[in-house]
């Protein structure tokens, strides 16, 4: 059976902290983001409008600020520009343009679907022509795609449509 639960990512964040001795944010900045094609500006967001970081957008509707983002760090708490997302994708995309930070075996495992859900791998939507991930919660929507033709792209928005259709559209 397949179920997507954000709590798995929350637990993963705590495991990373326990094993690494660093905060989840520090670990990703030190071990993943430093390898991005462009200097990443990704960081964990604050919980309130008053905690807004420099150059961070305002999220709509206003009740988006009722979420406890710092507690959701590893499941949706990141502030990211599309170029940050694509920069990381270029380091795990399996293409020869840039050296990947994951070996081919790990990439294959990550992008192999299961019989429980033939359209989903380990955190990735998998299709015959693309791999991707989307994220939606009140106040934000995002989509990251890696097409099998070598093109990768990301889209972010500071709101989420009420019908939650951003990723598909």
Short mmCIF file of C-alpha atoms in Angstrom, two decimals:
data_model
loop_
_atom_site.label_atom_id
_atom_site.label_comp_id
_atom_site.label_asym_id
_atom_site.label_seq_id
_atom_site.Cartn_x
_atom_site.Cartn_y
_atom_site.Cartn_z
CA UNK A 1 0.00 0.00 0.00
CA UNK A 2 1.20 3.53 -0.76
CA UNK A 3 0.49 6.54 1.43
CA UNK A 4 2.26 9.89 1.27
CA UNK A 5 2.69 11.32 4.75
CA UNK A 6 4.78 14.38 5.54
CA UNK A 7 5.55 12.94 8.98
CA UNK A 8 8.09 10.63 7.33
CA UNK A 9 10.09 13.63 6.20
CA UNK A 10 9.82 15.22 9.65
CA UNK A 11 11.26 12.02 11.15
CA UNK A 12 13.99 11.94 8.52
CA UNK A 13 14.99 15.48 9.50
CA UNK A 14 15.33 14.42 13.15
CA UNK A 15 17.36 11.33 12.18
CA UNK A 16 19.72 13.52 10.14
CA UNK A 17 20.17 15.79 13.17
CA UNK A 18 20.85 12.87 15.51
CA UNK A 19 23.35 11.16 13.21
CA UNK A 20 25.14 14.33 12.00
CA UNK A 21 25.17 16.34 15.23
CA UNK A 22 24.00 19.36 13.20
CA UNK A 23 20.63 20.96 12.72
CA UNK A 24 18.75 19.69 9.68
CA UNK A 25 19.23 23.08 8.00
CA UNK A 26 22.98 23.16 8.69
CA UNK A 27 23.45 19.62 7.43
CA UNK A 28 21.74 20.28 4.10
CA UNK A 29 23.60 23.56 3.62
CA UNK A 30 26.96 21.88 4.38
CA UNK A 31 26.42 18.56 2.60
CA UNK A 32 24.03 19.27 -0.29
CA UNK A 33 23.52 22.94 -1.12
CA UNK A 34 27.21 23.79 -1.29
CA UNK A 35 27.41 21.55 -4.38
CA UNK A 36 24.64 23.37 -6.28
CA UNK A 37 25.50 24.93 -9.62
CA UNK A 38 24.69 28.39 -8.26
CA UNK A 39 25.19 29.53 -4.67
CA UNK A 40 22.02 28.46 -2.92
CA UNK A 41 20.13 30.95 -0.78
CA UNK A 42 17.85 28.29 0.66
CA UNK A 43 16.99 28.58 4.33
CA UNK A 44 14.24 27.52 6.70
CA UNK A 45 11.45 30.08 6.98
CA UNK A 46 10.04 31.65 10.12
CA UNK A 47 6.67 31.05 11.70
CA UNK A 48 5.18 34.54 11.40
CA UNK A 49 5.07 37.47 9.03
CA UNK A 50 7.37 39.28 11.48
CA UNK A 51 9.92 36.43 11.04
CA UNK A 52 10.07 37.01 7.27
CA UNK A 53 13.64 36.73 5.92
CA UNK A 54 15.27 39.35 3.67
CA UNK A 55 14.01 38.97 0.07
CA UNK A 56 11.36 36.43 1.15
CA UNK A 57 7.93 36.81 -0.44
CA UNK A 58 4.72 37.43 1.48
CA UNK A 59 2.47 34.36 1.48
CA UNK A 60 -1.24 34.47 0.72
CA UNK A 61 -3.80 34.08 2.15
CA UNK A 62 -2.87 35.62 5.49
CA UNK A 63 -3.70 32.45 7.43
CA UNK A 64 -0.58 30.90 5.85
CA UNK A 65 1.21 32.43 8.84
CA UNK A 66 -0.63 30.14 11.24
CA UNK A 67 1.63 27.22 10.26
CA UNK A 68 4.60 26.33 12.44
CA UNK A 69 7.17 26.32 9.65
CA UNK A 70 10.23 25.81 11.86
CA UNK A 71 8.67 22.55 13.09
CA UNK A 72 8.00 21.55 9.48
CA UNK A 73 11.58 22.21 8.38
CA UNK A 74 12.21 18.89 6.64
CA UNK A 75 8.75 18.59 5.11
CA UNK A 76 8.08 22.03 3.68
CA UNK A 77 9.81 24.72 5.66
CA UNK A 78 12.35 25.80 3.06
CA UNK A 79 12.46 29.19 1.38
CA UNK A 80 13.77 28.51 -2.13
CA UNK A 81 14.02 30.31 -5.42
CA UNK A 82 13.43 28.26 -8.59
CA UNK A 83 17.14 28.62 -9.45
CA UNK A 84 18.01 27.06 -6.06
CA UNK A 85 15.85 24.03 -6.81
CA UNK A 86 17.21 23.60 -10.33
CA UNK A 87 20.76 24.07 -9.02
CA UNK A 88 20.31 21.12 -6.71
CA UNK A 89 18.58 19.07 -9.39
CA UNK A 90 21.60 19.44 -11.67
CA UNK A 91 23.65 17.63 -9.01
CA UNK A 92 21.29 14.63 -8.77
CA UNK A 93 19.83 14.39 -12.27
CA UNK A 94 21.91 11.54 -13.71
CA UNK A 95 23.00 13.61 -16.71
CA UNK A 96 26.64 14.09 -17.67
CA UNK A 97 26.53 17.92 -17.86
CA UNK A 98 27.52 18.27 -14.18
CA UNK A 99 28.97 15.76 -11.74
CA UNK A 100 26.28 14.24 -9.54
CA UNK A 101 26.68 14.01 -5.76
CA UNK A 102 24.84 10.66 -5.74
CA UNK A 103 26.10 7.49 -7.40
CA UNK A 104 24.14 5.78 -10.18
CA UNK A 105 22.87 3.05 -7.84
CA UNK A 106 21.37 5.60 -5.47
CA UNK A 107 19.77 7.49 -8.36
CA UNK A 108 18.27 4.27 -9.70
CA UNK A 109 16.87 3.39 -6.27
CA UNK A 110 15.50 6.91 -5.80
CA UNK A 111 13.72 6.90 -9.16
CA UNK A 112 12.39 3.34 -9.14
CA UNK A 113 8.68 3.10 -8.44
CA UNK A 114 7.02 0.36 -6.45
CA UNK A 115 4.17 -1.98 -7.28
CA UNK A 116 2.11 -0.10 -4.65
CA UNK A 117 2.46 3.11 -6.69
CA UNK A 118 4.02 2.81 -10.14
CA UNK A 119 4.09 6.63 -10.47
CA UNK A 120 6.17 7.34 -7.35
CA UNK A 121 9.72 6.52 -6.28
CA UNK A 122 11.56 7.55 -3.12
CA UNK A 123 10.21 11.09 -2.84
CA UNK A 124 9.92 11.57 -6.61
CA UNK A 125 7.13 11.43 -9.15
CA UNK A 126 8.44 9.07 -11.82
CA UNK A 127 7.22 8.90 -15.40
CA UNK A 128 8.63 7.54 -18.63
CA UNK A 129 9.70 11.06 -19.69
CA UNK A 130 10.34 12.93 -16.42
CA UNK A 131 11.10 12.83 -12.70
CA UNK A 132 9.78 15.51 -10.37
CA UNK A 133 8.48 16.62 -7.04
CA UNK A 134 5.80 19.10 -6.10
CA UNK A 135 4.95 20.73 -2.83
CA UNK A 136 1.80 22.52 -1.78
CA UNK A 137 0.55 23.92 1.47
CA UNK A 138 -1.43 26.96 2.39
CA UNK A 139 0.52 29.98 1.17
CA UNK A 140 2.88 28.24 -1.23
CA UNK A 141 3.15 25.91 -4.23
CA UNK A 142 6.17 24.54 -6.02
CA UNK A 143 7.13 22.15 -8.78
CA UNK A 144 10.56 20.78 -9.72
CA UNK A 145 10.94 18.76 -12.93
CA UNK A 146 13.77 16.88 -14.58
CA UNK A 147 12.78 15.89 -18.09
CA UNK A 148 14.56 12.94 -19.67
CA UNK A 149 15.63 15.19 -22.58
CA UNK A 150 18.09 17.04 -20.28
CA UNK A 151 15.85 19.99 -19.36
CA UNK A 152 15.14 20.77 -15.71
CA UNK A 153 12.89 23.55 -14.42
CA UNK A 154 11.21 24.78 -11.28
CA UNK A 155 8.20 26.97 -10.56
CA UNK A 156 7.30 28.50 -7.20
CA UNK A 157 4.34 30.60 -6.10
CA UNK A 158 3.43 32.41 -2.89
CA UNK A 159 -0.08 30.96 -2.73
CA UNK A 160 -1.87 27.70 -3.36
CA UNK A 161 -5.04 27.41 -5.41
CA UNK A 162 -7.97 26.17 -3.37
CA UNK A 163 -8.33 23.12 -5.62
CA UNK A 164 -4.63 22.21 -5.08
CA UNK A 165 -4.13 21.82 -8.83
CA UNK A 166 -0.97 23.91 -9.24
CA UNK A 167 1.42 21.03 -9.89
CA UNK A 168 -0.72 19.42 -12.55
CA UNK A 169 -1.52 22.63 -14.37
#
